[in-house]
PDB file of C-alpha atoms and ligand atoms in Angstrom:
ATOM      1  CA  UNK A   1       0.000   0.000   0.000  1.00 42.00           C
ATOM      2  CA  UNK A   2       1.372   3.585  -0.930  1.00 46.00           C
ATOM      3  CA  UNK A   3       1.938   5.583   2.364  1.00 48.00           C
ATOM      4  CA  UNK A   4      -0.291   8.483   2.709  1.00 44.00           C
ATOM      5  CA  UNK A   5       1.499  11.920   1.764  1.00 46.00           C
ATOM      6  CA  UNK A   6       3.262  13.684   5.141  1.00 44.00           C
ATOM      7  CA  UNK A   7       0.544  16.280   4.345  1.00 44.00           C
ATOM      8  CA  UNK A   8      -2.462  14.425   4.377  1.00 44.00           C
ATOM      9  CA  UNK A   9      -5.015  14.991   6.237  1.00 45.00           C
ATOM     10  CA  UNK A  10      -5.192  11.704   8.835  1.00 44.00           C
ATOM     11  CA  UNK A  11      -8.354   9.578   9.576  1.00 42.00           C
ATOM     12  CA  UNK A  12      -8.675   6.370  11.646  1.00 41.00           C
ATOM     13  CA  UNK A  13      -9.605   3.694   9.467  1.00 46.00           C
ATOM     14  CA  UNK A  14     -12.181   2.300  11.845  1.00 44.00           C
ATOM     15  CA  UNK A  15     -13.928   5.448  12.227  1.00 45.00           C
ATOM     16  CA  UNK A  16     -15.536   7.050   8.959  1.00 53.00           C
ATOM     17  CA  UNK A  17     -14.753  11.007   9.227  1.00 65.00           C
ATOM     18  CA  UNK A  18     -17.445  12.585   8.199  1.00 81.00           C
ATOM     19  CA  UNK A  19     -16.235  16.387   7.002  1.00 93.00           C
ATOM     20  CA  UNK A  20     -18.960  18.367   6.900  1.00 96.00           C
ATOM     21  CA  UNK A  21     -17.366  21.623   7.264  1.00 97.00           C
ATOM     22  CA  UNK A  22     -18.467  25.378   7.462  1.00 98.00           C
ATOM     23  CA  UNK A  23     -15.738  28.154   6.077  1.00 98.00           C
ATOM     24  CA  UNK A  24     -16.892  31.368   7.442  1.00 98.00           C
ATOM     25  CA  UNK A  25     -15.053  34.505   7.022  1.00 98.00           C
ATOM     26  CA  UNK A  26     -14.837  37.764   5.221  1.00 98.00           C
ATOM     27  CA  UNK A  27     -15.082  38.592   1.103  1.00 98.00           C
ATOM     28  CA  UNK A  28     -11.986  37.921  -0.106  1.00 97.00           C
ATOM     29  CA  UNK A  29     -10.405  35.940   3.143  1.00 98.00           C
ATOM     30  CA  UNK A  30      -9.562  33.230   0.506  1.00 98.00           C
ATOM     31  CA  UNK A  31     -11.958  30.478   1.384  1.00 98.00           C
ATOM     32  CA  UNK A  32     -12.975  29.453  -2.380  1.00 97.00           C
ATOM     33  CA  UNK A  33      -9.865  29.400  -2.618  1.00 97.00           C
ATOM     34  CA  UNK A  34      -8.936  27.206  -0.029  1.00 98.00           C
ATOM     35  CA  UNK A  35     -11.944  25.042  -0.200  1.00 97.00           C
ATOM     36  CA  UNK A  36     -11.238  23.832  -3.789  1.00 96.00           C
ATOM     37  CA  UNK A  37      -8.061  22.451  -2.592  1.00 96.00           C
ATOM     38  CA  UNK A  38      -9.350  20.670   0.096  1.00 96.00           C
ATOM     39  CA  UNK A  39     -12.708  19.741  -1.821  1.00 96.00           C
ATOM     40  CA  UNK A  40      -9.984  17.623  -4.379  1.00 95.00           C
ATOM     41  CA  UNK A  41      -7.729  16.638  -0.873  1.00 93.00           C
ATOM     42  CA  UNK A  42     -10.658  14.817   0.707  1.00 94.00           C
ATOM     43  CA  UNK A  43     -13.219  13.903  -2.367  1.00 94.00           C
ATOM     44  CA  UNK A  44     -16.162  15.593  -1.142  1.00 95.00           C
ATOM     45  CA  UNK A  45     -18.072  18.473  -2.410  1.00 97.00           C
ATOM     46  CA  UNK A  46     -17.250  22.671  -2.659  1.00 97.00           C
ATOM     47  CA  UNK A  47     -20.614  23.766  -2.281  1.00 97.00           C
ATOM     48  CA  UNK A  48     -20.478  27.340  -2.715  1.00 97.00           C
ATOM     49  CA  UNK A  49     -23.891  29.349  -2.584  1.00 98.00           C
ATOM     50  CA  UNK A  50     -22.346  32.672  -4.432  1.00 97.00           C
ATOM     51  CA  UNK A  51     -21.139  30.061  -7.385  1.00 95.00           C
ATOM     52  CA  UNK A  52     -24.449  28.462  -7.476  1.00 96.00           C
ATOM     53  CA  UNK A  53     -26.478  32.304  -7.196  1.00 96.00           C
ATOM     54  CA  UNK A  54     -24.076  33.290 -10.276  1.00 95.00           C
ATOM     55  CA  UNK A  55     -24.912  29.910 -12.373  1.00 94.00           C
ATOM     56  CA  UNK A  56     -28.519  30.548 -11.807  1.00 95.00           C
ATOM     57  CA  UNK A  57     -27.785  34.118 -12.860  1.00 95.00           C
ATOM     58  CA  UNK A  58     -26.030  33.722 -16.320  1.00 92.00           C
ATOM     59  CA  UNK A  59     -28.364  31.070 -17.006  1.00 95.00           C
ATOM     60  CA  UNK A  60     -30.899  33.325 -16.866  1.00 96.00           C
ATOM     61  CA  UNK A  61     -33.329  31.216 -14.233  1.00 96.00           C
ATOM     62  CA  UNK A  62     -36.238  33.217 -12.492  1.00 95.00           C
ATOM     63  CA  UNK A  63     -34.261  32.893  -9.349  1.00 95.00           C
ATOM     64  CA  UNK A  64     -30.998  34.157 -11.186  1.00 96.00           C
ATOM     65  CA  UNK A  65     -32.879  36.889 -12.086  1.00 96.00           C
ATOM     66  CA  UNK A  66     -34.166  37.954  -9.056  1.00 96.00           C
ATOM     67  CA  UNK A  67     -30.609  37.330  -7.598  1.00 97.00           C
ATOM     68  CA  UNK A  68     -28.741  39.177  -9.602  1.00 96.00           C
ATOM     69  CA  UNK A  69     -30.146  42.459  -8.458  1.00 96.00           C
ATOM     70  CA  UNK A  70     -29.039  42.006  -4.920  1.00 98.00           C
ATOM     71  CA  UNK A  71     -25.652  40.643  -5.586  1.00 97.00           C
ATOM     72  CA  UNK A  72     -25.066  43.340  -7.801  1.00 96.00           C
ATOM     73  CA  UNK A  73     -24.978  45.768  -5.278  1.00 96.00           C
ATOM     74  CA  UNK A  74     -22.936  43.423  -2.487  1.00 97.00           C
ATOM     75  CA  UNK A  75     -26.162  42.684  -0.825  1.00 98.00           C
ATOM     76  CA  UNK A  76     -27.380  39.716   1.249  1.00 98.00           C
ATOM     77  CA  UNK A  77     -30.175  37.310  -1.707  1.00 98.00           C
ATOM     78  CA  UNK A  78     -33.196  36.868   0.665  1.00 98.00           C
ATOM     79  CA  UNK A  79     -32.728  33.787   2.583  1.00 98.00           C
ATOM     80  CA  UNK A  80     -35.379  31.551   1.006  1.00 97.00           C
ATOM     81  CA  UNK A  81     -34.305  32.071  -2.303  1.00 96.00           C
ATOM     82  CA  UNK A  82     -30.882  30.717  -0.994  1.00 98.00           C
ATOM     83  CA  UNK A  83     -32.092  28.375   1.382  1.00 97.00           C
ATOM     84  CA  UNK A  84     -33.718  26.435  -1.739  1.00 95.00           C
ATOM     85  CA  UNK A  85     -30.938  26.525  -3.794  1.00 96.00           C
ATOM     86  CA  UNK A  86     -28.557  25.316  -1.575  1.00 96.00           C
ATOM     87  CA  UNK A  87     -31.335  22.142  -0.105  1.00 95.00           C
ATOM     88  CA  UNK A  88     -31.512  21.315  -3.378  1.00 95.00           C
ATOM     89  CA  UNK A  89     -27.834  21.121  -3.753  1.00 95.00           C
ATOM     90  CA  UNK A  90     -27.423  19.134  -0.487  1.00 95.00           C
ATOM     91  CA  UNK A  91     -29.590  16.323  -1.577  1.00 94.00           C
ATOM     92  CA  UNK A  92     -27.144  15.892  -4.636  1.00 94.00           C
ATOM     93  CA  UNK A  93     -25.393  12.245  -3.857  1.00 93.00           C
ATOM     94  CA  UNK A  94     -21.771  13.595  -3.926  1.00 94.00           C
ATOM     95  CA  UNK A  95     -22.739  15.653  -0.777  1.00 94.00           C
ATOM     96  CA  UNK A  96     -23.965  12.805   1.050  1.00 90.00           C
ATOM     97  CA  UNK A  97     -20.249  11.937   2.446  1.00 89.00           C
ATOM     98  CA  UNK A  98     -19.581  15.478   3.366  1.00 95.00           C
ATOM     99  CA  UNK A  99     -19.394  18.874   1.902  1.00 97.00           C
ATOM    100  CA  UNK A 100     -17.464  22.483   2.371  1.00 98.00           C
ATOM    101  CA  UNK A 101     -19.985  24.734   2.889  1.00 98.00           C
ATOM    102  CA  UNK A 102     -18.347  28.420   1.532  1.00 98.00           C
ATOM    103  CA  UNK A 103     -20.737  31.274   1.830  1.00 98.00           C
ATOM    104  CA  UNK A 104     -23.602  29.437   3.648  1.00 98.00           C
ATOM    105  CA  UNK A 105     -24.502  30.487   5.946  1.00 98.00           C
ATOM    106  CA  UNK A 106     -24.018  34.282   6.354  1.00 98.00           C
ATOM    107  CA  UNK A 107     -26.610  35.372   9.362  1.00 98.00           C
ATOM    108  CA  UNK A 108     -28.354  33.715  12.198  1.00 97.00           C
ATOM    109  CA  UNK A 109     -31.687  32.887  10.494  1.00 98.00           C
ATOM    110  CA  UNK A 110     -29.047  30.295   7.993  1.00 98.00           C
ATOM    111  CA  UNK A 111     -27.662  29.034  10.357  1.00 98.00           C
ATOM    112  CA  UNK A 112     -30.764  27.939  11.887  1.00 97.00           C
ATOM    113  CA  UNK A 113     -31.982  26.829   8.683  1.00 97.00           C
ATOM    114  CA  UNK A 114     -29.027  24.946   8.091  1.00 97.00           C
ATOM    115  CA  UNK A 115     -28.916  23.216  11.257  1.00 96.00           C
ATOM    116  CA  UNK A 116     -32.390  21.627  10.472  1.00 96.00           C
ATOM    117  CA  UNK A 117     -31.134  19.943   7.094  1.00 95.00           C
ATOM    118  CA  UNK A 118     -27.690  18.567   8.501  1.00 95.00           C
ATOM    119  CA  UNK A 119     -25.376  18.865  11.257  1.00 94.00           C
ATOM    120  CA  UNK A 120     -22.131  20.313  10.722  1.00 95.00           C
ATOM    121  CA  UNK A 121     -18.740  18.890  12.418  1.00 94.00           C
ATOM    122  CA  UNK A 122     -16.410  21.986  12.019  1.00 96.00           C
ATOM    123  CA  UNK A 123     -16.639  25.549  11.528  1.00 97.00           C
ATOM    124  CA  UNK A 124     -13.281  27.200  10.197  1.00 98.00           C
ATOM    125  CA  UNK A 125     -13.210  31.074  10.487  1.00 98.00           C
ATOM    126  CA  UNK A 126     -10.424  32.551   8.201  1.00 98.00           C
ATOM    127  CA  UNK A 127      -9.512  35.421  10.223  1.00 97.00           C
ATOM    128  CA  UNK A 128      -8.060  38.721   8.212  1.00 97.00           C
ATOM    129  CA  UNK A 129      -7.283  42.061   8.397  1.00 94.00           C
ATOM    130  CA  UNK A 130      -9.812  44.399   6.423  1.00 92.00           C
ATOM    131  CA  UNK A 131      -7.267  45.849   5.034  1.00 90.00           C
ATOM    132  CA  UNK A 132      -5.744  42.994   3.131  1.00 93.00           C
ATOM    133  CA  UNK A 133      -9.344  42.066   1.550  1.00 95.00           C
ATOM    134  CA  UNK A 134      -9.740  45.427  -0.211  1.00 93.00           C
ATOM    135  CA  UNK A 135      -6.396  44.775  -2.070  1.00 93.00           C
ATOM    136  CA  UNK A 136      -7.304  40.896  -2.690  1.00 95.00           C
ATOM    137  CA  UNK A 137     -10.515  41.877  -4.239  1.00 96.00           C
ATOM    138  CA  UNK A 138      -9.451  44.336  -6.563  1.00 95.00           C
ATOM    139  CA  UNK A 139      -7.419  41.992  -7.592  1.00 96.00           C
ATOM    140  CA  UNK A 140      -9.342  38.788  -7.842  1.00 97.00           C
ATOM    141  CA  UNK A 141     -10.364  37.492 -11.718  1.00 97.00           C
ATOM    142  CA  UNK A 142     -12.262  34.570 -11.969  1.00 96.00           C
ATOM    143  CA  UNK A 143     -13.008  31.948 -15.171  1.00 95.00           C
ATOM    144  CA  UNK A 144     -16.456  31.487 -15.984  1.00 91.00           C
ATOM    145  CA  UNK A 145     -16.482  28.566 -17.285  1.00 91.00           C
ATOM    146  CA  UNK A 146     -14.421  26.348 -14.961  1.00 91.00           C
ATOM    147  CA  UNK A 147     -14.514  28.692 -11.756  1.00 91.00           C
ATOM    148  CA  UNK A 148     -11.019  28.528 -11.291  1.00 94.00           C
ATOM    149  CA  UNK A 149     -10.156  32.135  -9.218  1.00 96.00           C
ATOM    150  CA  UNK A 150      -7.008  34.101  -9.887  1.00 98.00           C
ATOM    151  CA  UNK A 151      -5.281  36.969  -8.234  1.00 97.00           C
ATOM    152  CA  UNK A 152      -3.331  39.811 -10.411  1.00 97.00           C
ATOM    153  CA  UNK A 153      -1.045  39.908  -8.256  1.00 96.00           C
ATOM    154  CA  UNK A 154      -0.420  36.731  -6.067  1.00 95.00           C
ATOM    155  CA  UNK A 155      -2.252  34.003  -8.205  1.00 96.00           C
ATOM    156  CA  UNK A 156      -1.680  35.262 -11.835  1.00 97.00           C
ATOM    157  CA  UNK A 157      -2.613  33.561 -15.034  1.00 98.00           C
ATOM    158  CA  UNK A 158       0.501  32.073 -17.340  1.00 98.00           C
ATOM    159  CA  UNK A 159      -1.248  34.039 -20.016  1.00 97.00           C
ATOM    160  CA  UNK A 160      -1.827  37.483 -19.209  1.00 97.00           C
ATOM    161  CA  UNK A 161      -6.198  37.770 -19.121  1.00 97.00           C
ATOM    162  CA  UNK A 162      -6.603  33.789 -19.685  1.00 98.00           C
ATOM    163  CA  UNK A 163      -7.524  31.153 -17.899  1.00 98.00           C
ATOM    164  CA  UNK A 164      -5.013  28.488 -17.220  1.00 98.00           C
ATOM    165  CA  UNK A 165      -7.137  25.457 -17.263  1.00 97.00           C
ATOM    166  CA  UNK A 166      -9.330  25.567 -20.507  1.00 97.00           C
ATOM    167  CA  UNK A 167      -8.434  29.479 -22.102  1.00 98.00           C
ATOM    168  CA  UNK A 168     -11.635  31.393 -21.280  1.00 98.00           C
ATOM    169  CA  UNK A 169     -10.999  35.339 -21.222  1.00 98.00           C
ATOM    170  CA  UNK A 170     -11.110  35.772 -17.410  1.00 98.00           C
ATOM    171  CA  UNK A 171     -13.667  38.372 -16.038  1.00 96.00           C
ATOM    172  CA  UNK A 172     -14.058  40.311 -12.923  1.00 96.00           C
ATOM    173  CA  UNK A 173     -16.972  39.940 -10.843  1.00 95.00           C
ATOM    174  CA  UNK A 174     -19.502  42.735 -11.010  1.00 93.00           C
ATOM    175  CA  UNK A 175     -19.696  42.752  -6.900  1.00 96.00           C
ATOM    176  CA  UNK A 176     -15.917  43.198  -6.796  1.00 96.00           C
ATOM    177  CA  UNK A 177     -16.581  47.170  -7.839  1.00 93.00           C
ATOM    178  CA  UNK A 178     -14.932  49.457  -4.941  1.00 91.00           C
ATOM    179  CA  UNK A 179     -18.924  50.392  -3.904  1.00 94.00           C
ATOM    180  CA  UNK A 180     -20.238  46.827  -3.638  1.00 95.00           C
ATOM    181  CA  UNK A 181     -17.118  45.790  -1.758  1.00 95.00           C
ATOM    182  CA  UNK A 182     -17.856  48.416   0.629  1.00 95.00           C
ATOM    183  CA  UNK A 183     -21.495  47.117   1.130  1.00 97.00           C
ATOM    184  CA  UNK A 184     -20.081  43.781   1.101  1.00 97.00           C
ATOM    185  CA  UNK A 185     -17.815  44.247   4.155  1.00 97.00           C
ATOM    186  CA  UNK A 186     -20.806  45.865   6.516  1.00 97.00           C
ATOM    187  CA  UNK A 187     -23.170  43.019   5.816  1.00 98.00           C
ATOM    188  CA  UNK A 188     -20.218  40.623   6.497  1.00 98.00           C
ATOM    189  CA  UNK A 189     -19.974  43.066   9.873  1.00 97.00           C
ATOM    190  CA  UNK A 190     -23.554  43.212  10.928  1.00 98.00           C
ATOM    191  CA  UNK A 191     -24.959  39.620   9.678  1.00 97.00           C
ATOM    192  CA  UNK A 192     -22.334  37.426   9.662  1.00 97.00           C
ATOM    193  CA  UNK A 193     -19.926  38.130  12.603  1.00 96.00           C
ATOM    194  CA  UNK A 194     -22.567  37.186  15.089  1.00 96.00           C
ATOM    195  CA  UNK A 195     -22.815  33.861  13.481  1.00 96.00           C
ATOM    196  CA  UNK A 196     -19.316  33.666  15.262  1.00 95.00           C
ATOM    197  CA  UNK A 197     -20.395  33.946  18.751  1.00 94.00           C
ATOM    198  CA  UNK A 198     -23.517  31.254  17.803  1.00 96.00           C
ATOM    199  CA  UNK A 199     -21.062  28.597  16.504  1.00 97.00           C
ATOM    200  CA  UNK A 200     -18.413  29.044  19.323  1.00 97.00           C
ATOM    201  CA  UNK A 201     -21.108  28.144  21.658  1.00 97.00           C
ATOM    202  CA  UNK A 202     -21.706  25.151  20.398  1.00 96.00           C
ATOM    203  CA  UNK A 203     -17.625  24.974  20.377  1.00 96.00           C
ATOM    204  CA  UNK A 204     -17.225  24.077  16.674  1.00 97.00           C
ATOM    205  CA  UNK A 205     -14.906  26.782  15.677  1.00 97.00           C
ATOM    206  CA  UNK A 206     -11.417  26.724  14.868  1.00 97.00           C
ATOM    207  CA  UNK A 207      -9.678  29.761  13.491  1.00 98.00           C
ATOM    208  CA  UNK A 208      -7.253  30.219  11.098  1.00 98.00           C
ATOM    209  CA  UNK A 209      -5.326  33.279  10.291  1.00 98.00           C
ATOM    210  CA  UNK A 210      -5.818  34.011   6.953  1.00 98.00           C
ATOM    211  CA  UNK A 211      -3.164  36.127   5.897  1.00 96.00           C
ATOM    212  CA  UNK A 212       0.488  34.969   3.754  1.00 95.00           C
ATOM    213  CA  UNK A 213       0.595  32.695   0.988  1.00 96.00           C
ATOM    214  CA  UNK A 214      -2.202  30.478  -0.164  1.00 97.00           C
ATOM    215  CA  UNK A 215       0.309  27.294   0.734  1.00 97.00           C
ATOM    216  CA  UNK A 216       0.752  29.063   4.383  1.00 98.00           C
ATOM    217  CA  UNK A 217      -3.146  29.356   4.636  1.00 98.00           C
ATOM    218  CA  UNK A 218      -3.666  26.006   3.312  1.00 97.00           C
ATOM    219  CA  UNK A 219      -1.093  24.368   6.041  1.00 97.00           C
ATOM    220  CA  UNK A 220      -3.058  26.182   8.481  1.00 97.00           C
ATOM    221  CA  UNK A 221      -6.533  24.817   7.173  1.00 97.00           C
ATOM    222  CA  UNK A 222      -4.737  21.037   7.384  1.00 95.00           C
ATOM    223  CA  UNK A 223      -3.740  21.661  11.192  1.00 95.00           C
ATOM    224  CA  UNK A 224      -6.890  23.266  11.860  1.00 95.00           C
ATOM    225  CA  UNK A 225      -8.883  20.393  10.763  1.00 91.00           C
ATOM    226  CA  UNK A 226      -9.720  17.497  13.219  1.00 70.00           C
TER     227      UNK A 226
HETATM  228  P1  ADP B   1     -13.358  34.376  -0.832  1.00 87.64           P
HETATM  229  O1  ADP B   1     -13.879  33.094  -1.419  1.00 87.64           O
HETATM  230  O2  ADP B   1     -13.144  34.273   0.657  1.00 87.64           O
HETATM  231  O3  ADP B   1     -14.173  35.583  -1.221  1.00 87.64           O
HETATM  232  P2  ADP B   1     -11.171  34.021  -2.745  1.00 87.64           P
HETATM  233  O4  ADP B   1     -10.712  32.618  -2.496  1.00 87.64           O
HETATM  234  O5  ADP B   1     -11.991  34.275  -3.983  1.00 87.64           O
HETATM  235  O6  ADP B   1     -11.901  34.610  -1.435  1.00 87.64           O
HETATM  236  O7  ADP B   1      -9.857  34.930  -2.761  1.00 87.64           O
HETATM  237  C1  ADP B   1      -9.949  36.342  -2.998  1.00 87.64           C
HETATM  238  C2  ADP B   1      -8.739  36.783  -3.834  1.00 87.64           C
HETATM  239  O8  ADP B   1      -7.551  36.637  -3.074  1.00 87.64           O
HETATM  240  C3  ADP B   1      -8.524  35.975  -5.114  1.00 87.64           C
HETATM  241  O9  ADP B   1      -8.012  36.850  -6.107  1.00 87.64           O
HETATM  242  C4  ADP B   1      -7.467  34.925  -4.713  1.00 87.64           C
HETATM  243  O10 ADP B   1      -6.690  34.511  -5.816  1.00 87.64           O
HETATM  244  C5  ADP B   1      -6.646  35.709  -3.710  1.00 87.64           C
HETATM  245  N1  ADP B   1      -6.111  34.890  -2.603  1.00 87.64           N
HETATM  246  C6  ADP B   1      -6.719  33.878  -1.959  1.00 87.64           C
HETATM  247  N2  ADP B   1      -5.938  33.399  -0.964  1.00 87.64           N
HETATM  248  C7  ADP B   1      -4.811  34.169  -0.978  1.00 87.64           C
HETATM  249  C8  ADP B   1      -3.610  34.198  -0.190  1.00 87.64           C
HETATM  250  N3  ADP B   1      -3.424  33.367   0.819  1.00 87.64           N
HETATM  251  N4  ADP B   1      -2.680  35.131  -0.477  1.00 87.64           N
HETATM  252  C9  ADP B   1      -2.861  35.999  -1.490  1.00 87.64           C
HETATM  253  N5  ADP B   1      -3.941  36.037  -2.285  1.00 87.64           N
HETATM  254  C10 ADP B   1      -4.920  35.129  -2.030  1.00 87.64           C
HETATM  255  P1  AMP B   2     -19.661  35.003  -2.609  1.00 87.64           P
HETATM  256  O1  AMP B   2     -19.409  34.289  -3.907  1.00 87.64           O
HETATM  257  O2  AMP B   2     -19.694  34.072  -1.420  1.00 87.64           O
HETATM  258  O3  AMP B   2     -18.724  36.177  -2.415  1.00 87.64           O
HETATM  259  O4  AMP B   2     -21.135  35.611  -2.714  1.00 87.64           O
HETATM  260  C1  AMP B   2     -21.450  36.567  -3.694  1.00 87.64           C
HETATM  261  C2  AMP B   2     -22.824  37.153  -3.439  1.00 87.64           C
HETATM  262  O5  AMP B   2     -23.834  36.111  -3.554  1.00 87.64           O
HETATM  263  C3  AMP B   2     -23.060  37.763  -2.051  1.00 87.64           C
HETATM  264  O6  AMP B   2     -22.574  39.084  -1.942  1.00 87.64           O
HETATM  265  C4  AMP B   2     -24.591  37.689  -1.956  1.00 87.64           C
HETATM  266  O7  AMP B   2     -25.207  38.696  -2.757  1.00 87.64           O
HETATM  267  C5  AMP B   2     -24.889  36.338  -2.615  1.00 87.64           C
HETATM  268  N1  AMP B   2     -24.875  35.250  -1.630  1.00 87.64           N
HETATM  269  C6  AMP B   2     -24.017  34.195  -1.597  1.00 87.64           C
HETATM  270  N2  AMP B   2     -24.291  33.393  -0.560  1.00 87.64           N
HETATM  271  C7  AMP B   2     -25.344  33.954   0.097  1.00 87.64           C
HETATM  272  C8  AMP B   2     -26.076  33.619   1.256  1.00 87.64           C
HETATM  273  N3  AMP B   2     -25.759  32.544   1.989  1.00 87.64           N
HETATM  274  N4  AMP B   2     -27.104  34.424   1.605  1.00 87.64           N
HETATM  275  C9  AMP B   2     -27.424  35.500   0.891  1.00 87.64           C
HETATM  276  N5  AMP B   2     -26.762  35.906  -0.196  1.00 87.64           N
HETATM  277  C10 AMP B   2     -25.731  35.135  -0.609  1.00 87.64           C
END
């Protein structure tokens, strides 16, 4: 039998681990980032609700429609629109043996919600300076066809505007405009932070400081995870 990588992330063979993990964290902290690495890493699902708000949107769904308006201007889709986007997503079969959650949930009410489809093992809350996010975003170009998500300056394409993977003309995200990021950070202030208090309660979160290299961050994520 090949011996597992030095890296990988350990589980007992007797006991099934059952990763059903919540990233929670400021625009721009790098968890879609982070969570397609260790979606591949452990073989379970990236399930992120901003992804599946902007499929619905360029596909031109009456829910993408109504969507689009709100996410335009960096603010929160009402939760039941989300809510049944991301049930139906749960039900899938490849999110039966865990998922990443990224995005989901973002206020109280979610969580709530969430907590009556499925239980969730581990919260990880990538923990950043404001300051850093601003830069990030500007920054950030994403692939719309594969999703792949590039940075300018720290996560560049080999070919300048392209993405690596299949060629598609990268874009950048309508809600990554100065004024939506603004509008972005104080929901993330007023309706998501107190999610943080809810979930340490229940003594499910781990932090990780999300700041340095996406390798740092990811070695972080690795240790964080039990
Ligand atoms: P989020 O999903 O939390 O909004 P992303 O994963 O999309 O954040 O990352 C935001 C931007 O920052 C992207 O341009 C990404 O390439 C870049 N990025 C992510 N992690 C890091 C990191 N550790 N260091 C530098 N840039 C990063
Ligand atoms: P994200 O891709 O996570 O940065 O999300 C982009 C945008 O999608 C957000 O600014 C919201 O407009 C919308 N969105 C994503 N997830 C949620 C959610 N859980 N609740 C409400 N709106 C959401």
């Amino acid at each position: 039998m090949t011996p597992a990588p030095a890296n990988a992330i350990q589980s007992s063979p007797s006991l099934p681990l059952m990763h059903r993990i919540v990233l929670l964290g400021p625009p721009g902290a790098g968890k879609g980032t982070q969570a397609k690495r260790l979606a591949k890493e452990l073989g379970i699902p990236h399930l992120s609700t901003g992804e599946l708000l902007r499929a619905a949107a360029s596909a031109g769904t009456a829910l993408g429609r109504e969507a689009d308006g709100y996410m335009r201007q960096g603010r929160l889709v009402p939760d039941a629109l989300v809510l049944g986007i991301l049930r139906e997503r749960l039900a899938a079969a490849d999110a039966h043996r865990g998922f990443i959650l990224d995005g989901y949930p973002r206020n109280v009410a979610q969580a709530q919600s969430l907590a009556e489809i499925t239980p969730v093992e581990q919260v990880l809350y990538f923990e950043i300076p404001e300051s850093v996010l601003v830069d990030r975003l500007s920054q950030r170009r994403n692939c719309p066809t594969c999703g792949t998500v590039y940075n300018l300056v720290t996560q560049p394409p080999r070919q300048s505007g392209r993405c690596d993977r299949d060629g598609t003309p990268l874009i950048q995200r309508t809600d990554d405009s100065e004024e939506a990021v603004r509008t972005r950070l104080a929901v993330y202030r007023e309706a998501t932070v107190p999610l943080l208090d809810l979930y340490r309660t229940q003594g499910l979160v781990r932090t990780v400081p999300a700041g340095g290299s996406v390798e740092e961050v990811d070695a972080r994520v690795r240790a964080a995870l039990h």
